[in-house]
XYZ file of C-alpha atoms in Angstrom:
379
model
C 101.725 129.889 93.480
C 104.645 127.871 91.900
C 105.513 127.854 88.378
C 106.657 125.012 86.120
C 105.945 121.349 85.952
C 104.148 120.214 89.402
C 104.039 124.002 90.234
C 99.955 124.045 90.584
C 100.177 120.654 92.075
C 102.598 121.726 94.740
C 100.976 124.767 95.472
C 97.571 123.265 96.152
C 99.484 120.712 98.770
C 101.160 123.852 100.288
C 97.474 125.611 100.717
C 95.989 122.569 101.724
C 98.399 121.998 104.602
C 98.330 126.109 105.511
C 94.506 125.739 105.829
C 94.717 121.953 107.723
C 92.126 121.081 104.684
C 89.921 118.057 105.305
C 91.387 116.363 102.065
C 93.103 117.477 98.683
C 91.399 117.104 95.657
C 93.747 117.644 92.107
C 91.754 117.302 88.938
C 93.632 116.758 85.941
C 93.594 115.174 82.541
C 94.388 111.593 84.003
C 92.469 109.203 85.936
C 94.925 108.654 88.742
C 98.141 106.701 89.311
C 98.612 103.546 87.277
C 100.323 100.332 88.321
C 102.492 101.150 85.072
C 102.417 103.723 82.141
C 99.281 103.126 80.586
C 100.561 104.598 77.104
C 102.898 101.453 76.968
C 101.069 99.416 79.499
C 97.248 99.225 78.586
C 96.379 96.707 81.174
C 97.921 98.713 83.736
C 95.589 98.900 86.850
C 94.419 102.014 88.214
C 95.647 102.444 92.002
C 92.486 103.063 94.319
C 94.659 103.736 97.506
C 98.175 104.339 97.760
C 100.420 105.140 100.959
C 102.153 108.481 100.422
C 105.872 106.946 100.898
C 104.777 104.519 97.969
C 103.230 107.337 95.846
C 106.284 109.470 96.133
C 108.516 106.694 95.110
C 106.468 105.860 92.098
C 106.377 110.242 91.381
C 110.230 109.904 91.655
C 111.093 106.822 89.670
C 108.884 107.762 86.525
C 105.191 108.100 87.253
C 104.178 111.718 85.807
C 101.050 112.224 87.429
C 102.180 114.230 90.399
C 105.415 116.050 91.314
C 107.249 114.370 93.866
C 107.315 117.314 96.145
C 103.174 117.599 96.190
C 102.911 114.926 98.260
C 105.154 115.568 101.160
C 103.114 119.232 102.660
C 99.992 117.399 102.813
C 101.500 114.143 104.284
C 103.190 116.379 107.007
C 99.479 117.444 108.081
C 98.040 114.129 107.694
C 95.933 115.338 104.368
C 94.890 112.617 101.943
C 95.392 113.719 98.332
C 92.620 112.493 95.472
C 93.996 112.541 91.937
C 90.336 112.982 89.316
C 89.973 112.816 85.805
C 88.394 116.459 84.843
C 87.179 115.293 81.588
C 85.505 112.477 83.007
C 84.765 112.341 86.826
C 83.009 109.234 86.999
C 84.984 106.058 87.448
C 87.291 105.378 90.375
C 90.073 107.897 91.341
C 93.528 107.260 93.451
C 93.458 108.376 97.145
C 96.873 108.772 98.864
C 96.813 108.507 102.070
C 99.306 109.175 104.738
C 99.566 106.277 107.224
C 103.430 106.281 106.784
C 104.379 109.913 107.940
C 102.881 109.297 111.410
C 106.055 109.224 113.236
C 105.165 111.300 116.008
C 103.114 111.066 119.388
C 101.222 113.644 120.792
C 102.828 114.806 124.061
C 99.786 114.669 125.798
C 99.650 110.744 127.624
C 96.162 110.203 126.288
C 97.942 109.416 123.058
C 100.414 107.231 121.805
C 101.598 106.622 118.466
C 99.162 103.104 118.261
C 96.493 105.555 119.168
C 97.232 107.923 115.935
C 97.329 104.683 113.726
C 94.127 103.932 115.127
C 92.970 107.362 114.371
C 93.881 107.350 110.965
C 91.665 104.337 110.269
C 88.580 106.072 111.380
C 87.100 108.312 108.899
C 85.663 111.387 110.661
C 84.887 115.044 110.484
C 87.883 117.829 110.760
C 89.275 117.635 114.255
C 91.183 119.844 116.767
C 90.510 124.167 116.422
C 94.301 124.505 116.087
C 95.310 125.211 112.343
C 98.408 123.256 113.216
C 96.455 120.276 114.090
C 95.782 117.350 111.589
C 92.094 117.539 110.322
C 91.955 113.885 110.228
C 92.521 113.160 113.886
C 96.089 113.722 115.738
C 98.659 116.219 115.271
C 101.466 116.777 112.653
C 102.265 113.590 111.084
C 106.115 114.720 110.145
C 108.346 117.324 111.479
C 109.966 118.226 108.509
C 112.775 120.734 109.529
C 110.891 122.042 112.510
C 113.338 122.595 115.334
C 111.470 123.136 118.537
C 108.656 120.525 118.031
C 107.820 120.133 121.388
C 107.318 123.885 122.606
C 105.754 125.097 119.285
C 103.406 121.933 118.289
C 103.139 120.155 121.725
C 104.338 116.979 120.004
C 107.490 115.083 120.553
C 109.166 112.688 117.731
C 108.818 109.025 118.526
C 110.693 106.551 116.408
C 108.074 104.186 114.986
C 109.117 100.575 115.371
C 109.241 97.900 112.203
C 106.279 96.414 113.748
C 104.154 99.364 114.111
C 105.617 100.494 110.469
C 104.085 96.881 109.293
C 100.842 97.569 110.815
C 100.491 100.998 109.417
C 101.263 99.659 105.948
C 99.016 96.866 105.497
C 100.051 93.551 103.770
C 102.850 92.933 101.584
C 101.633 94.441 97.932
C 103.207 95.551 94.515
C 102.134 99.083 93.746
C 103.527 99.520 90.527
C 106.384 99.128 88.077
C 107.984 102.180 86.522
C 110.805 103.586 84.847
C 113.200 106.694 84.575
C 115.346 106.801 80.957
C 118.356 109.073 79.989
C 120.079 108.315 83.481
C 124.156 108.380 84.086
C 125.734 105.313 85.652
C 128.901 106.285 87.346
C 131.179 103.790 89.030
C 134.038 104.642 91.103
C 136.592 101.521 91.870
C 139.768 101.621 94.363
C 141.529 99.507 96.587
C 141.531 102.221 99.110
C 138.013 101.800 100.169
C 138.865 98.586 101.402
C 138.422 98.857 105.396
C 138.769 102.737 105.030
C 136.527 105.092 107.579
C 134.826 107.843 105.610
C 135.461 106.801 102.268
C 131.782 106.923 101.187
C 131.985 110.848 102.526
C 135.386 111.300 100.410
C 133.180 109.872 97.173
C 130.219 111.811 97.584
C 131.918 115.180 98.522
C 132.179 116.206 94.330
C 128.838 115.498 93.802
C 128.199 118.342 96.619
C 130.732 120.666 95.263
C 129.297 120.491 92.052
C 125.585 120.356 92.901
C 124.588 117.230 91.596
C 122.378 115.076 93.062
C 122.329 111.470 93.561
C 119.650 108.895 92.913
C 120.532 105.221 93.585
C 123.998 103.954 95.486
C 125.396 100.636 95.459
C 128.329 99.856 97.216
C 131.209 97.209 97.573
C 134.033 96.384 99.117
C 135.954 98.330 96.331
C 133.745 100.544 94.737
C 130.709 102.888 94.528
C 128.128 102.989 92.011
C 125.433 105.802 91.561
C 122.891 106.899 89.038
C 121.963 110.576 88.138
C 119.131 111.550 86.627
C 119.704 115.209 86.113
C 122.979 116.950 85.294
C 123.279 120.595 85.317
C 124.506 121.473 81.576
C 123.771 117.869 80.330
C 126.621 115.263 80.050
C 128.503 117.513 77.803
C 128.496 120.674 80.156
C 131.485 121.688 82.227
C 129.676 120.646 85.545
C 129.739 116.735 84.631
C 133.328 117.126 83.192
C 134.311 118.910 86.574
C 132.594 116.180 88.361
C 134.366 113.256 86.472
C 138.063 115.117 87.029
C 137.235 115.312 90.747
C 135.902 111.881 90.586
C 139.420 110.297 89.242
C 140.912 111.973 92.083
C 139.811 109.094 94.122
C 139.667 106.082 91.799
C 139.185 104.558 88.263
C 135.968 106.288 86.743
C 133.449 103.812 84.700
C 130.717 105.862 82.768
C 127.598 104.344 81.351
C 125.186 106.780 79.390
C 122.341 106.694 78.868
C 120.717 103.608 80.899
C 117.312 103.550 82.223
C 116.317 102.610 85.938
C 113.266 100.501 86.270
C 111.594 100.318 89.580
C 109.372 98.164 91.382
C 107.540 99.883 94.021
C 105.493 98.261 96.723
C 104.897 98.168 100.527
C 106.970 95.990 102.487
C 108.711 94.663 99.294
C 111.477 92.368 100.685
C 108.729 90.338 102.267
C 107.720 89.731 98.596
C 111.267 88.308 97.197
C 109.586 84.679 97.083
C 106.906 85.996 94.663
C 109.196 87.926 92.688
C 111.289 84.605 91.945
C 109.537 83.603 89.057
C 109.619 87.279 87.827
C 113.638 86.973 87.744
C 113.311 85.023 84.275
C 112.602 88.494 82.740
C 116.314 89.268 83.172
C 117.271 86.078 80.953
C 118.078 88.411 77.968
C 118.438 91.796 80.195
C 122.325 92.916 81.110
C 121.751 94.451 84.688
C 124.209 97.003 85.404
C 123.302 97.790 88.941
C 120.806 96.843 91.419
C 119.743 99.462 94.581
C 117.026 98.599 97.436
C 114.994 101.238 98.997
C 115.964 101.194 102.695
C 112.680 101.996 103.822
C 111.541 98.833 102.477
C 109.152 100.287 99.273
C 111.225 99.721 96.077
C 113.651 97.321 94.404
C 115.673 98.940 91.280
C 117.436 97.841 88.304
C 119.938 99.767 86.037
C 119.467 98.262 82.464
C 120.510 99.547 79.244
C 117.991 101.597 77.267
C 117.083 99.582 74.695
C 116.139 96.690 77.327
C 113.809 98.876 79.516
C 110.541 98.898 77.537
C 110.600 94.765 77.376
C 112.172 94.618 80.981
C 108.819 97.144 82.182
C 106.520 95.167 80.376
C 107.433 91.283 81.625
C 107.825 92.665 85.317
C 104.627 94.576 85.501
C 102.929 91.337 83.689
C 104.538 89.058 86.366
C 104.095 90.959 89.399
C 100.943 93.251 88.946
C 97.448 90.694 89.109
C 95.221 90.815 86.257
C 92.235 92.437 86.511
C 89.809 90.072 88.479
C 92.804 88.397 90.323
C 93.328 90.723 93.083
C 95.250 88.154 95.371
C 93.670 89.932 98.442
C 94.633 93.512 97.179
C 91.045 94.697 96.380
C 91.845 97.873 98.124
C 94.839 98.642 96.072
C 93.729 97.903 92.758
C 91.242 99.391 90.559
C 90.021 98.735 87.164
C 92.481 98.736 83.996
C 93.072 101.447 81.724
C 92.100 99.278 78.811
C 88.390 99.073 80.674
C 88.343 102.304 81.984
C 88.672 103.827 78.124
C 86.149 101.087 77.002
C 83.570 102.146 79.484
C 84.443 105.869 78.476
C 83.750 104.979 74.967
C 80.498 103.166 75.813
C 79.401 105.634 77.877
C 80.303 108.422 75.262
C 78.459 106.550 72.729
C 75.613 106.174 75.129
C 75.465 109.945 75.779
C 75.773 110.764 71.961
C 72.646 108.749 71.221
C 70.778 110.195 74.144
C 71.417 113.481 72.606
C 70.616 112.472 69.030
C 67.185 111.084 70.260
C 66.353 114.551 72.192
C 67.203 116.417 69.415
C 65.091 114.141 67.039
C 62.347 114.711 69.514
C 62.860 118.361 69.486
C 62.721 118.288 65.524
C 59.549 116.313 65.484
C 57.943 118.723 68.191
C 58.720 121.614 65.810
C 57.511 119.696 63.047
C 54.034 118.897 64.375
C 53.549 122.345 65.756
C 54.377 123.638 62.189
C 51.795 121.197 60.669
C 49.057 122.132 63.783
C 49.598 125.890 63.042
C 49.459 125.720 59.225
C 46.067 126.854 57.468
C 43.483 124.252 56.431
C 43.517 123.699 52.411
C 40.103 124.220 50.510
C-alpha cells in the first residue's frame, strides 16, 4: 500500500485494476464530491455522477475528497468508483464513470470505438475471462505508458473524434467551482519571444532543471505566465531562488505570491460560455491576474489575489450551479445540497434517538411489571 495523503485511496484503485474489479467503493468521512466546498458553501450540491476526467480536474484544482492519482488506475481499466460515507451510508453518493477514457478500439473487427461507447452505457456483469479485460465490457480504456499494446493486449490506439467525445461526455454542464490557494504566479516577458521558434521550450527548461511542476499556463506574443501550486522548499528556499535566477536569463521576471486559482469545472465547457455571461459580473470587484482554459474542454481557471478568492467562488457557484429543485436537465449530475443532507441526517438521528428511548422505556416498564408480578402478596 501507498502511504501519505490519498495513499489508501490510490492503493485501492491499483488493487481494483489489478483484479479487474466490477467497481471500486471508497468509504470515507464525506458523502462524495460536491459542486463546491461545503464548509464554505452549504448549498453546494452533491455530484451523483461525474466523468473521470472532470473528477480528476476537481481533485487537482481543490477538491480534497480523493487524491487525483486515485482516479487514473481504475479509469484505465474501465472501473467506476463510488464514494460513500462510512458514518451515514443511507444518502446518495458520488459515482465516477470512466467514459472519457475509452480511447481505444479492440483490434477485433467486431468492435469499434462506437461499440465501446455503447457498451459502457449498458450495465452488466463482469465480462471477459482475461484479467486484462475491462469488467464493464470491452478492453483497457487507456494505454498509460504501455508500448506494445497491440501485441500484449490485443488492442490498438484509435483517436476519438470530437463528435465521439461529445456523445461520450453527455450534455454540457457545470460540475463545480473549486479553488486552490497559496499558489505562485510567475510571468516572463521578453520581445525575443516574438516569432521565435523553440522559445516556449527554452522557458520551460528551468522548471525541468529545478524539478518544479507547472500548473496553469497562459501565453502572449511577448510573454508567458505560469502558476505553481508547490515549490520544493517553499518560496524562500534555494530551489525557488535558483529557478528565478535561471528565468532571469530569459527575460524580465514578475512574481506574485500568494495567489488563488479559482476553477470552473464542467463537461464541454466552451459550449457553456453564453450561460457564463451573467456570471462575469462577479469579476467587477475582482482583479484577474491570469486566465487559463483546459485543452480538453473541462475547465476554465482564473488566477486572483487570495483576498478575493472566497467571494469569487461564492458568486460563481451561486450563478453557475442550479439551485436544488432546478436541475436544468442535469438530474443525473446533481444531487441534494449539503444543507439538505445534513438536515436529513439530523432528522434521522433524532428519530433514531427517539426510537431508542422508546425501546429503553419499554424494557424498563417490562422489568418493572415483572418485579411487581414476582413480589409476595401483602397480608
